[in-house]
Coordinates of C-alpha atoms in Angstrom, one line a residue:
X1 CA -10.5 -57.7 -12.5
X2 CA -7.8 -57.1 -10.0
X3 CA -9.8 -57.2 -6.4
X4 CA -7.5 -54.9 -4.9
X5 CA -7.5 -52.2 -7.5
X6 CA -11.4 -51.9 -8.3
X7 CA -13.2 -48.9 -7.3
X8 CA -16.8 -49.3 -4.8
X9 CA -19.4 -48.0 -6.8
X10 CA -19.4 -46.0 -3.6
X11 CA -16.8 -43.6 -4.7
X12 CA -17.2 -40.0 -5.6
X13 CA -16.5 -40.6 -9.3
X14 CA -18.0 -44.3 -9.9
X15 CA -21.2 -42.6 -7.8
X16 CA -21.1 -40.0 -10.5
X17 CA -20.8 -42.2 -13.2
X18 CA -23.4 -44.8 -12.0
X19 CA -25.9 -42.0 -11.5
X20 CA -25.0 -41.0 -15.0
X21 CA -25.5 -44.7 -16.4
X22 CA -29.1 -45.0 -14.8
X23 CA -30.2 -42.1 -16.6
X24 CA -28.5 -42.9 -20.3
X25 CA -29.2 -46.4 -21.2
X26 CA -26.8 -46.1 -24.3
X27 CA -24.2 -46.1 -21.4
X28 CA -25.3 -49.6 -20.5
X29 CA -23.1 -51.0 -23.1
X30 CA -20.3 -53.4 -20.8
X31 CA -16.8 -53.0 -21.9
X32 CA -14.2 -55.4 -20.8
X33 CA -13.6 -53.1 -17.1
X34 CA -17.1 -54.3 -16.4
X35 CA -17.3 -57.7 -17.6
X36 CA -16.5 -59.8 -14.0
X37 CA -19.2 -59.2 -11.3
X38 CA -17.6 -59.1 -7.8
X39 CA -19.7 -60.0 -4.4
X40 CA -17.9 -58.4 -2.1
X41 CA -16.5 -54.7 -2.0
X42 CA -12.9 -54.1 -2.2
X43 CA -10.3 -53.3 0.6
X44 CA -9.4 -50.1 -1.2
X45 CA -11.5 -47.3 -0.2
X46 CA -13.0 -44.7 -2.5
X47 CA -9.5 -45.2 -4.8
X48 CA -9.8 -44.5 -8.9
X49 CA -9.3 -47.7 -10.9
X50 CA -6.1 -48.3 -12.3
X51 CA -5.6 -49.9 -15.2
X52 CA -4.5 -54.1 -14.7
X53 CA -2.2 -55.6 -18.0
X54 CA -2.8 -59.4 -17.9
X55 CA 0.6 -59.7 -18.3
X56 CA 1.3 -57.9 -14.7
X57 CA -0.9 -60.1 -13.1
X58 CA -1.2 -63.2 -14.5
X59 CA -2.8 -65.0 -12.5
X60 CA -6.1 -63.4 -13.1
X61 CA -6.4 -63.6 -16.5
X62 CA -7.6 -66.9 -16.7
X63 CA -10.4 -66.4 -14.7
X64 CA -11.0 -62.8 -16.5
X65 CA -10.9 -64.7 -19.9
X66 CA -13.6 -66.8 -18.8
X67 CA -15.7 -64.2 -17.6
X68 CA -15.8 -62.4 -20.4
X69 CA -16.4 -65.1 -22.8
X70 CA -19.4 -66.1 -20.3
X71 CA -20.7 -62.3 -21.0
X72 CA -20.2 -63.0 -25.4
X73 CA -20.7 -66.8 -25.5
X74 CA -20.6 -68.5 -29.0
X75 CA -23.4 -70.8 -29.5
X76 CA -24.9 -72.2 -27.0
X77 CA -24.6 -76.0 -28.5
X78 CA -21.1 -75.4 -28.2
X79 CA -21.0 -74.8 -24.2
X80 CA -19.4 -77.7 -21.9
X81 CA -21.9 -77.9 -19.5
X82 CA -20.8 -79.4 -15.5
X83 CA -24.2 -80.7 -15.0
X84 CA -25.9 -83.0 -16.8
X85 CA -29.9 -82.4 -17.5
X86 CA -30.7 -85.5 -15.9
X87 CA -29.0 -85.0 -12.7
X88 CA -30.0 -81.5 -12.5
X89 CA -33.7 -82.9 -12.9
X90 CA -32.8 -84.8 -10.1
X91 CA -31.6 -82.3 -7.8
X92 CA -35.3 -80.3 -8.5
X93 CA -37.5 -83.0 -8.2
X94 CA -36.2 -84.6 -5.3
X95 CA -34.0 -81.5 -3.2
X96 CA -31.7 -83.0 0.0
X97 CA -34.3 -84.8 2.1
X98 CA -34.1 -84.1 6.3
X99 CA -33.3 -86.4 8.6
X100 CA -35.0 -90.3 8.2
X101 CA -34.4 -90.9 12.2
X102 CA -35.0 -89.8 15.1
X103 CA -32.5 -87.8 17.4
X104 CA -32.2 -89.0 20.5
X105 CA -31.3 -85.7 21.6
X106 CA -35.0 -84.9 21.3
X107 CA -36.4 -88.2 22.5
X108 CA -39.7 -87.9 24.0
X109 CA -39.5 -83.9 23.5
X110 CA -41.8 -81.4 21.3
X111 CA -40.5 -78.5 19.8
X112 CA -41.9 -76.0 22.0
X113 CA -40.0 -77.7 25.1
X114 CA -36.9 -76.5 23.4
X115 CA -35.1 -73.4 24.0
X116 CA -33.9 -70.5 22.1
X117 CA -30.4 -71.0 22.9
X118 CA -30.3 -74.4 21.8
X119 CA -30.6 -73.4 18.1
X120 CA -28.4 -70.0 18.1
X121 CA -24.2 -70.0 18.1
X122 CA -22.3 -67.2 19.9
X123 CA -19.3 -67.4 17.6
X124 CA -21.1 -66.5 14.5
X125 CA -22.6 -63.2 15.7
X126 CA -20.9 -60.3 13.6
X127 CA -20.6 -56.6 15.1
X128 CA -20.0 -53.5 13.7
X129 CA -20.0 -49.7 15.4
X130 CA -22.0 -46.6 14.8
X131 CA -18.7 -45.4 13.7
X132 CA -18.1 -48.3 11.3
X133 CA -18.2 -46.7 7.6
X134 CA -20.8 -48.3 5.2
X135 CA -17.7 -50.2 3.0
X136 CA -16.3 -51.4 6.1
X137 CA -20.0 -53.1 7.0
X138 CA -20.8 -54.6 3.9
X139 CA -17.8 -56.4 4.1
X140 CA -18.5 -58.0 7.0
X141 CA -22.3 -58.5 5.8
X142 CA -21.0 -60.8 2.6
X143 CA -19.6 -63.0 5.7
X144 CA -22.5 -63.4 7.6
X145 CA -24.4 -66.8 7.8
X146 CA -28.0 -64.8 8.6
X147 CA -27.6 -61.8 6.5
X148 CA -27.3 -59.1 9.0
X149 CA -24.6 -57.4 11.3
X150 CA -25.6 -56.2 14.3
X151 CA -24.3 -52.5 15.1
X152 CA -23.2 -51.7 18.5
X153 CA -22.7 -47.7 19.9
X154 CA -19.1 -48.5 20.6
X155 CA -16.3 -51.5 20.9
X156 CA -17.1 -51.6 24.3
X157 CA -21.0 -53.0 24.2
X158 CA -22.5 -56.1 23.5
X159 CA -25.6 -54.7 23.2
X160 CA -27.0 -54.3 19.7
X161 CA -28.6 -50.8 19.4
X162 CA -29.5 -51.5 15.5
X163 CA -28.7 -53.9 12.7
X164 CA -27.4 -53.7 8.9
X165 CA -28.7 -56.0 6.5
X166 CA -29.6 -55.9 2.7
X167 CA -32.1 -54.2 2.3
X168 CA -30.2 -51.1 4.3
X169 CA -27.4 -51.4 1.5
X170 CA -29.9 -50.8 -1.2
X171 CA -31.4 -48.3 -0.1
X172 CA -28.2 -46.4 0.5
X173 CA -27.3 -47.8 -2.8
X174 CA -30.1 -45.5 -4.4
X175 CA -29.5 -43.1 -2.1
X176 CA -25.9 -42.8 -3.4
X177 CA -26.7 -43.4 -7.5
X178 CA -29.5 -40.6 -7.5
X179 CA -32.5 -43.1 -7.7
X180 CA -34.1 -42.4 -4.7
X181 CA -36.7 -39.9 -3.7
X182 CA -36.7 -38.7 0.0
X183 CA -39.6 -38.0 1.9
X184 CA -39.5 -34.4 2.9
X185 CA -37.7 -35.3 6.5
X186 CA -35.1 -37.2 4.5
X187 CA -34.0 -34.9 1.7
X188 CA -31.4 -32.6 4.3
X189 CA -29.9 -36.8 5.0
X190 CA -29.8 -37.2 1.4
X191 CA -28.2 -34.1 0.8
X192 CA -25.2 -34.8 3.3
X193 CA -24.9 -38.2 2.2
X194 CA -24.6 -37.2 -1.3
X195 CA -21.6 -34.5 -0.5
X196 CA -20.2 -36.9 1.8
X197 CA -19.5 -39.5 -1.2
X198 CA -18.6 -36.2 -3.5
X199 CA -15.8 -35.4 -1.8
X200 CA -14.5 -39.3 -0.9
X201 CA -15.2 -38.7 2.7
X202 CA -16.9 -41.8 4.7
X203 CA -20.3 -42.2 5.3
X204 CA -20.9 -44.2 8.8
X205 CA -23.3 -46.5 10.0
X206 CA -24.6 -43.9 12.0
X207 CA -25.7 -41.3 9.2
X208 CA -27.9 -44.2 7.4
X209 CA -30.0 -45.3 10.2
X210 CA -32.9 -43.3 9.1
X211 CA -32.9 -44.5 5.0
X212 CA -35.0 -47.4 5.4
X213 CA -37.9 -48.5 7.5
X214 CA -36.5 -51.2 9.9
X215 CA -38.2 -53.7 11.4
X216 CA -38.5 -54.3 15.0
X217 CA -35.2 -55.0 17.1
X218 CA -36.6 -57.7 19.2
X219 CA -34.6 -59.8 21.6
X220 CA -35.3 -62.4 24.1
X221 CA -33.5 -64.6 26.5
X222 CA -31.9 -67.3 25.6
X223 CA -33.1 -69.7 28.4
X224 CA -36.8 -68.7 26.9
X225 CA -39.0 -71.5 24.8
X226 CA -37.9 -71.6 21.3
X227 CA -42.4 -71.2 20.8
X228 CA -42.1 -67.6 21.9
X229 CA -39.7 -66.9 18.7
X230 CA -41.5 -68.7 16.8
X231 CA -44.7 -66.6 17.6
X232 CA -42.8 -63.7 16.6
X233 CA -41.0 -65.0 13.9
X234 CA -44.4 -66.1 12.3
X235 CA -45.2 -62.4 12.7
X236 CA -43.1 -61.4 10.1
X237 CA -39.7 -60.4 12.1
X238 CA -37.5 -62.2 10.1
X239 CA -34.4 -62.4 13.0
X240 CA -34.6 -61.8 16.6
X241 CA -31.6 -61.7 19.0
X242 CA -31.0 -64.1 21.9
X243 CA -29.2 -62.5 24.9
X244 CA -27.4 -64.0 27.9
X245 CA -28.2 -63.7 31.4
X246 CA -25.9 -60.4 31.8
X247 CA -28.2 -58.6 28.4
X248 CA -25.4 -59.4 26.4
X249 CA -26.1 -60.6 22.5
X250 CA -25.6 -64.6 22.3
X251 CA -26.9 -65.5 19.0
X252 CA -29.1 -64.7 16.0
X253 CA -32.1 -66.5 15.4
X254 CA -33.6 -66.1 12.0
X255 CA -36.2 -67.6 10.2
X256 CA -34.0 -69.4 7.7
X257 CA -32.3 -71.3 10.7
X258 CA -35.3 -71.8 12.2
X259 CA -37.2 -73.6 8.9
X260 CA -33.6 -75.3 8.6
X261 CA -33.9 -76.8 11.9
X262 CA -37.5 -77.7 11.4
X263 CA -36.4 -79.4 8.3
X264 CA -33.7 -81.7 9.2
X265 CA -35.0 -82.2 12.6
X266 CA -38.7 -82.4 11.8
X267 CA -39.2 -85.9 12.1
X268 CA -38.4 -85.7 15.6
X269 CA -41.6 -83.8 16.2
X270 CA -45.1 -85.2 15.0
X271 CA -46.9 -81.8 15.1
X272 CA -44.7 -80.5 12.4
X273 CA -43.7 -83.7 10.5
X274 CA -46.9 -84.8 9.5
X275 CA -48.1 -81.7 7.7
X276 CA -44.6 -82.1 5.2
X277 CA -46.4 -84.5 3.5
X278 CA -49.8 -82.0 2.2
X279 CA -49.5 -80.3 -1.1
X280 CA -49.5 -76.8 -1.6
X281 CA -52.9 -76.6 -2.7
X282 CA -54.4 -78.0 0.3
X283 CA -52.8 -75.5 2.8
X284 CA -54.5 -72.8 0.7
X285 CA -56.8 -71.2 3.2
X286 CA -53.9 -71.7 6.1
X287 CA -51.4 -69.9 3.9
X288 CA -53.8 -67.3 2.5
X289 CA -53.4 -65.3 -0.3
X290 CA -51.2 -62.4 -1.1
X291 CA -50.7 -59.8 -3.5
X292 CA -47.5 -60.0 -5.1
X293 CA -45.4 -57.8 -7.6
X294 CA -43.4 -59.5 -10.6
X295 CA -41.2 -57.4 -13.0
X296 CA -40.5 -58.0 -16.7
X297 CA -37.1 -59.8 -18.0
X298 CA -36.5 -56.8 -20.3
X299 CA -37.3 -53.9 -17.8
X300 CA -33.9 -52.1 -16.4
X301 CA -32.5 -53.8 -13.4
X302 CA -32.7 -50.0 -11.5
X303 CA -36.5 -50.6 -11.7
X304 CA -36.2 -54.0 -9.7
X305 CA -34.6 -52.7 -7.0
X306 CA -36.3 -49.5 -6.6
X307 CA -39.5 -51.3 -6.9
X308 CA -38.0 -53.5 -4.0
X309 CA -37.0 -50.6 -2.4
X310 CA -40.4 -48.7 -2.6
X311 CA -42.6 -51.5 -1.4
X312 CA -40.2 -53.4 1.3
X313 CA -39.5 -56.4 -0.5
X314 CA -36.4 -58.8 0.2
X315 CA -36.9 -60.2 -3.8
X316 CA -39.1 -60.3 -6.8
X317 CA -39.5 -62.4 -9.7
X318 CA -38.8 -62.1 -12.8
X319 CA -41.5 -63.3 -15.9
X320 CA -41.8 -63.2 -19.4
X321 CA -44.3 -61.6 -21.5
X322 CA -46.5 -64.5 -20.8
X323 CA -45.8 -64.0 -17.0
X324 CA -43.8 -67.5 -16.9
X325 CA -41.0 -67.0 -14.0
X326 CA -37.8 -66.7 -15.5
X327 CA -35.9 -66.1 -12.9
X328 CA -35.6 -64.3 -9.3
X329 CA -33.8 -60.8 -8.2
X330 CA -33.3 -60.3 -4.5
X331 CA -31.1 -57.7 -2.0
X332 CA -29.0 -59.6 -1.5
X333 CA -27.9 -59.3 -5.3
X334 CA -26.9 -56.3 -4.4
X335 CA -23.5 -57.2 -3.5
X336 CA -22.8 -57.2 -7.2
X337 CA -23.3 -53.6 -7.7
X338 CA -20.4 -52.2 -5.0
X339 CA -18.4 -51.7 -7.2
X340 CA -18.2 -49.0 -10.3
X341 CA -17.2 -50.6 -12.8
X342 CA -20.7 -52.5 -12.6
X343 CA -22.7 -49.5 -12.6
X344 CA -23.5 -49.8 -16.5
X345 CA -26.1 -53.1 -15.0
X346 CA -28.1 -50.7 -13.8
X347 CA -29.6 -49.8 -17.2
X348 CA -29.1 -52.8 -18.3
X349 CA -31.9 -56.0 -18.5
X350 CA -33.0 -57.9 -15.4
X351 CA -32.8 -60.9 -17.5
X352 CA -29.1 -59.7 -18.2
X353 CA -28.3 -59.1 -14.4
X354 CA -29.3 -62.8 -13.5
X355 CA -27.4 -64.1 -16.6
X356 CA -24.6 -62.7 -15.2
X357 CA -25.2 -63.8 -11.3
X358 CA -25.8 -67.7 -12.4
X359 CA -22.8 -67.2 -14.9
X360 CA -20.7 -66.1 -11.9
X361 CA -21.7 -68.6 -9.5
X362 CA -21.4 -71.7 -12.4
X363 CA -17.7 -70.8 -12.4
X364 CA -17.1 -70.3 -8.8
X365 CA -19.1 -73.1 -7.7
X366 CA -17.9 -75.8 -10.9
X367 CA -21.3 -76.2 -12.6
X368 CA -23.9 -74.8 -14.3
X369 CA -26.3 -73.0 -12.1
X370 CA -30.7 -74.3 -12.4
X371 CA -33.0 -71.6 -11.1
X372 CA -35.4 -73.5 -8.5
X373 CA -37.5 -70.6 -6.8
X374 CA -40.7 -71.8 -7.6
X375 CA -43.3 -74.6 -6.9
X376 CA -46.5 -75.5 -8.2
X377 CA -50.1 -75.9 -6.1
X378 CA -49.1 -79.7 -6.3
X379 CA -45.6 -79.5 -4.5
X380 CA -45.8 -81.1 -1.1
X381 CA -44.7 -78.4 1.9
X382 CA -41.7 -80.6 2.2
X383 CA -40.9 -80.1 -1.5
X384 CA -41.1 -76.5 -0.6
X385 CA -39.1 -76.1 2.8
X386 CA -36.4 -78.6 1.1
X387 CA -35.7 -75.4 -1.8
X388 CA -36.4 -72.8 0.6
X389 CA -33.4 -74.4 3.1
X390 CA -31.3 -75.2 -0.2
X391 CA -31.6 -71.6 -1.7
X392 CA -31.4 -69.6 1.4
X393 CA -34.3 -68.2 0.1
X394 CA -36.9 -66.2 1.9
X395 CA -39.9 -67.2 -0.6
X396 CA -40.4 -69.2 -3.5
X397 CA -42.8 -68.6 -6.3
X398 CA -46.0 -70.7 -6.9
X399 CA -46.4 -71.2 -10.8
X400 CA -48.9 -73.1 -12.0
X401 CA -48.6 -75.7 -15.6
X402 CA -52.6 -76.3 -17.2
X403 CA -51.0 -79.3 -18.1
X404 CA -50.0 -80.0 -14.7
X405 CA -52.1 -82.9 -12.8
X406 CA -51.0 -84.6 -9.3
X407 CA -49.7 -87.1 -11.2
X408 CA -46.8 -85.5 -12.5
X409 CA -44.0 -84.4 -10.9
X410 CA -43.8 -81.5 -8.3
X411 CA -41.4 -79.5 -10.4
X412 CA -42.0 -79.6 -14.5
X413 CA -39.6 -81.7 -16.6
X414 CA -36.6 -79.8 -18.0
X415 CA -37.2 -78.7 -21.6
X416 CA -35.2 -80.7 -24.2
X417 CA -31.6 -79.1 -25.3
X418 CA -31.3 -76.8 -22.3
X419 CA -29.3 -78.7 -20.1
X420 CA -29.5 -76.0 -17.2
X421 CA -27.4 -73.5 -19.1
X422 CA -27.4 -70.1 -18.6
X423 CA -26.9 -68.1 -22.6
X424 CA -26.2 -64.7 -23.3
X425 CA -26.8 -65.5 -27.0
X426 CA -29.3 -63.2 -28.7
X427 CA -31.4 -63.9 -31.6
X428 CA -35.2 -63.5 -32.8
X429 CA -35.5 -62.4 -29.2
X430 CA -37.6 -59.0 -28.0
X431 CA -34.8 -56.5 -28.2
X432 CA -33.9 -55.1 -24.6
X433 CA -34.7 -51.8 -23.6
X434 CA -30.5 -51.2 -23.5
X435 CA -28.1 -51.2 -25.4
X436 CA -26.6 -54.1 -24.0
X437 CA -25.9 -57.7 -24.2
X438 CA -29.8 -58.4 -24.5
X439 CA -30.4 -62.0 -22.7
X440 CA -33.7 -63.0 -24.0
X441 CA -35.5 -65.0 -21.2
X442 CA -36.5 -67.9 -23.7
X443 CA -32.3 -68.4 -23.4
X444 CA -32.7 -69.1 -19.7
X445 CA -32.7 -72.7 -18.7
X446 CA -35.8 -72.3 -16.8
X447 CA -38.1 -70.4 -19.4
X448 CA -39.7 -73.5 -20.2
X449 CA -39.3 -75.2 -16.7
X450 CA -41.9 -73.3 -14.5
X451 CA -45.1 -71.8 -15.4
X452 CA -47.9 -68.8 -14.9
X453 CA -47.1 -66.5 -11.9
X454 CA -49.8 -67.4 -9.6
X455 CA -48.4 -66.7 -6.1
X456 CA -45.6 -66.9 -3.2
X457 CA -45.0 -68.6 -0.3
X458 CA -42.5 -67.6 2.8
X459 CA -40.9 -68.5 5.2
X460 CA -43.1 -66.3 7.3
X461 CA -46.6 -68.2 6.1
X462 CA -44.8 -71.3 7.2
X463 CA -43.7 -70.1 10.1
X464 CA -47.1 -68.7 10.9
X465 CA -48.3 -71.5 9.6
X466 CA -46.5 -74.0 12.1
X467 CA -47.4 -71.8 15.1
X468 CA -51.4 -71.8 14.2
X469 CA -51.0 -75.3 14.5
X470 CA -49.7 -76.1 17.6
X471 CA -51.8 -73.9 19.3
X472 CA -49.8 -70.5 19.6
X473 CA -51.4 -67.0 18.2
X474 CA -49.0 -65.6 16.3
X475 CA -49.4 -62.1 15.3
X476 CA -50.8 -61.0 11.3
X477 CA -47.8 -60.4 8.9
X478 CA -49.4 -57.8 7.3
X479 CA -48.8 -55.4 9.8
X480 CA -45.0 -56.1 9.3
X481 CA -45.0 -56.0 5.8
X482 CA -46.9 -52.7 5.9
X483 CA -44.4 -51.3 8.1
X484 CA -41.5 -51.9 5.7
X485 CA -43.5 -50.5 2.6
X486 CA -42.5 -46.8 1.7
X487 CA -45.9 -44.3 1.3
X488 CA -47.4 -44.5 -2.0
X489 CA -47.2 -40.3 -2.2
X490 CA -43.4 -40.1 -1.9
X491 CA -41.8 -43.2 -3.4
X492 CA -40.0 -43.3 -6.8
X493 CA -42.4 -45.0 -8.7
X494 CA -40.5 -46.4 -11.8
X495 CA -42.6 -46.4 -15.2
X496 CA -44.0 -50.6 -15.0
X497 CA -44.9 -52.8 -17.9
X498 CA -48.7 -53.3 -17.8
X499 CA -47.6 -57.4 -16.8
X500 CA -46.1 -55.9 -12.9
X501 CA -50.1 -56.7 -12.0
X502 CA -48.4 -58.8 -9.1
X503 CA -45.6 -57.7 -6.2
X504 CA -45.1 -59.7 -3.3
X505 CA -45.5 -57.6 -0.3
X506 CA -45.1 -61.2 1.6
X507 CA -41.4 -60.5 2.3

């Protein structure tokens, strides 16, 4: 795939052709155009896909090669694998530890004595106008260390008057492929957007503001306590802004940095430190209980994300027949799909879509990619922040083993002859609901690894969590989550296997 010649799925034809391929699943089928994911969109904008010979640019078709023999692998016994199942155990059992001393930075000082602006980094805030077409944005997203750009009226301010994240490029992604239903105030936006993108004109920052429901634009000084943010964080926000004494935008604090600080700087600060050590089970009634919503390896990846879409969440996992996590879908996946010649995943497997993503990321990273979003009742909360902080994950799945005891390890042993690999290889497998490359979920490397769906946990019920503790009030989550959910009466509610019985509305 020539990066400089494919298409956004953005385009006036690839929109058309995407739509097209959500509504025929016998156009699911991948050629060799779509085999290669990309995560990022292109620098061309809205231009037709021409043709690439390997032989005019050589240096890509190694890589492409690869890809597609990664899409139509031979046997799986015949894969070279850059991880071996031992160390790959290793890295799940025991994930990157904090830090074993003290800082003397933070020598005699609890956590709520620090400020916000210690923990936040001018340089790393990104902008982008109201002016600033979608394509343009979601470039700069794919660069952005907290997931979201902060949008600006013009050049001129450094005040943020909105934000553009993830879950704003979905929903314009639906918007766009014909999979969303507007609520009666939306469908004149809809309309525009949709003849915008028919005729190759832009569409700007400005003209999307109204597609999803955003979460509050909070900001606070930077000389303020870091315990106010964390109040609010615990909330539900998940990022808040830190200004400067002059209003002006100074840093982003989310709460991935936040748990990231907690974590390698925790054992600076007893009142967080000592709870690491409690198991999951035993911070039950602190963390609560939440419904959540799990989707089915074999149901079409448009279902996922308009189910994320629909009720406002940032991921969703993935199970079996037997509701054993198999994997985990999230908005920020999204990035794969900007471009059209990816718009045949779409009716494709969700099983198939993460194939692909770990696929992708084994051969950009060197090694074979092992899905670790859950833990079990009997993971400690250190076991848990340590994935959370490693993923860049908002949540992580609680599955549960009846053969588990405390004895055993806090994640389940790896099941003989996997050896983390990902395997596109069909056979005595469910037939997908496409006419695809079916990737049955007993071929993923963890199939056998996790357990039952039983329940999430977030960053927010940690964060919350942490702030009950030390004495602060933070506010209930569910209001936040409520707020990001789409009404019942005038979402698209895609046709569910009868196993969906959970969705995690604990974003």
């Amino acid at each position: 795939m020539d990066p400089k010649g494919d298409p956004t799925l953005l385009s006036a034809d690839n929109a058309s052709n995407a739509a097209s391929a959500s509504r025929d699943s016998s156009s699911a089928g991948l050629s060799s155009n779509t085999s290669n994911l990309s995560s990022s969109p292109t620098t061309t904008q809205f231009a037709r896909r021409v043709p690439i010979s390997p032989t005019t640019v050589p240096a890509n078709a190694r890589r492409q090669s690869v890809a597609e023999t990664l899409r139509n692998p031979g046997s799986p016994r015949q894969r070279q694998h850059s991880i071996t199942q031992a160390a790959a155990q290793e890295l799940m059992n025991f994930p990157p530890m904090g830090q074993k001393h003290a800082n003397s930075k933070f020598a005699g000082k609890e956590w709520r004595e620090l400020t916000i602006g210690e923990l936040v980094t001018d340089g790393e805030v990104l902008w982008a106008d109201m002016d600033t077409s979608v394509e343009d944005a979601t470039k700069l997203l794919t660069k952005a260390r907290d997931n979201v750009v902060l949008v600006r009226e013009s050049a001129d301010s450094h005040t943020a008057a909105s934000t553009f994240n993830y879950t704003d490029l979905l929903s314009y992604l639906l918007v766009v492929i014909g999979l969303a239903k507007p609520e009666p105030e939306q469908v004149e936006l809809f309309n525009k957007i949709g003849m915008k993108v028919q005729n190759g004109e832009r569409v700007l920052l400005s003209e999307i503001q109204d597609l999803s429901r955003k979460e509050s634009l909070v900001m606070l000084p930077a000389t303020d306590g870091l315990s106010q943010a964390i109040e609010i964080l615990g909330s539900g926000i998940h990022q808040l802004l830190a200004t400067g004494e002059d209003g002006r935008v100074v840093g982003v604090l989310s709460q991935l940095r936040v748990m990231n600080f907690f974590w390698t700087e925790g054992v600076n600060f007893p009142s967080i430190d000592r709870l690491y050590p409690v198991m999951l089970r035993d911070l039950s009634s602190t963390l609560g209980h939440k419904p959540i919503i799990s989707i089915n390896s074999d149901a079409p990846l448009k279902e996922a994300l308009i189910l994320m879409n629909d009720e406002g969440l940032s991921s969703i996992a993935v199970v079996d027949n037997g509701q054993n996590v198999v994997g985990n879908i999230s908005t920020k996946d999204v990035r794969h799909l900007t471009h059209g010649s990816n718009a045949p995943l779409l009716s494709s497997s969700c099983m198939h879509f993460i194939s692909l993503i770990l696929s992708e990321r084994g051969m950009e990273n060197g090694q074979d990619a092992v899905p670790v979003f859950y833990v079990n009742p009997y993971s400690t909360l250190a076991h848990t922040v340590a994935k959370l902080v490693a993923t860049g994950s908002q949540r992580m799945w609680v599955v549960e083993d009846d053969s588990k005891s405390p004895a055993q390890p806090a994640t389940p042993p790896m099941a003989p002859n996997t050896g983390g690999s990902v395997s596109s290889a069909s056979g005595g497998t469910p037939a997908s609901p496409v006419h695809s490359a079916a990737v049955p979920a007993s071929a993923m490397a963890g199939a056998r690894m996790s357990g039952k769906l039983t329940g999430v946990i977030s960053l927010t019920d940690i964060l919350n969590m942490f702030a009950k503790y030390t004495g602060l009030h933070p506010a209930d989550p569910d209001a936040q989550r409520a707020r990001r959910r789409r009404s019942s009466s005038s979402s698209m509610r895609p046709s569910m296997d009868a196993s969906r019985g959970s969705v995690d509305k604990g974003r």
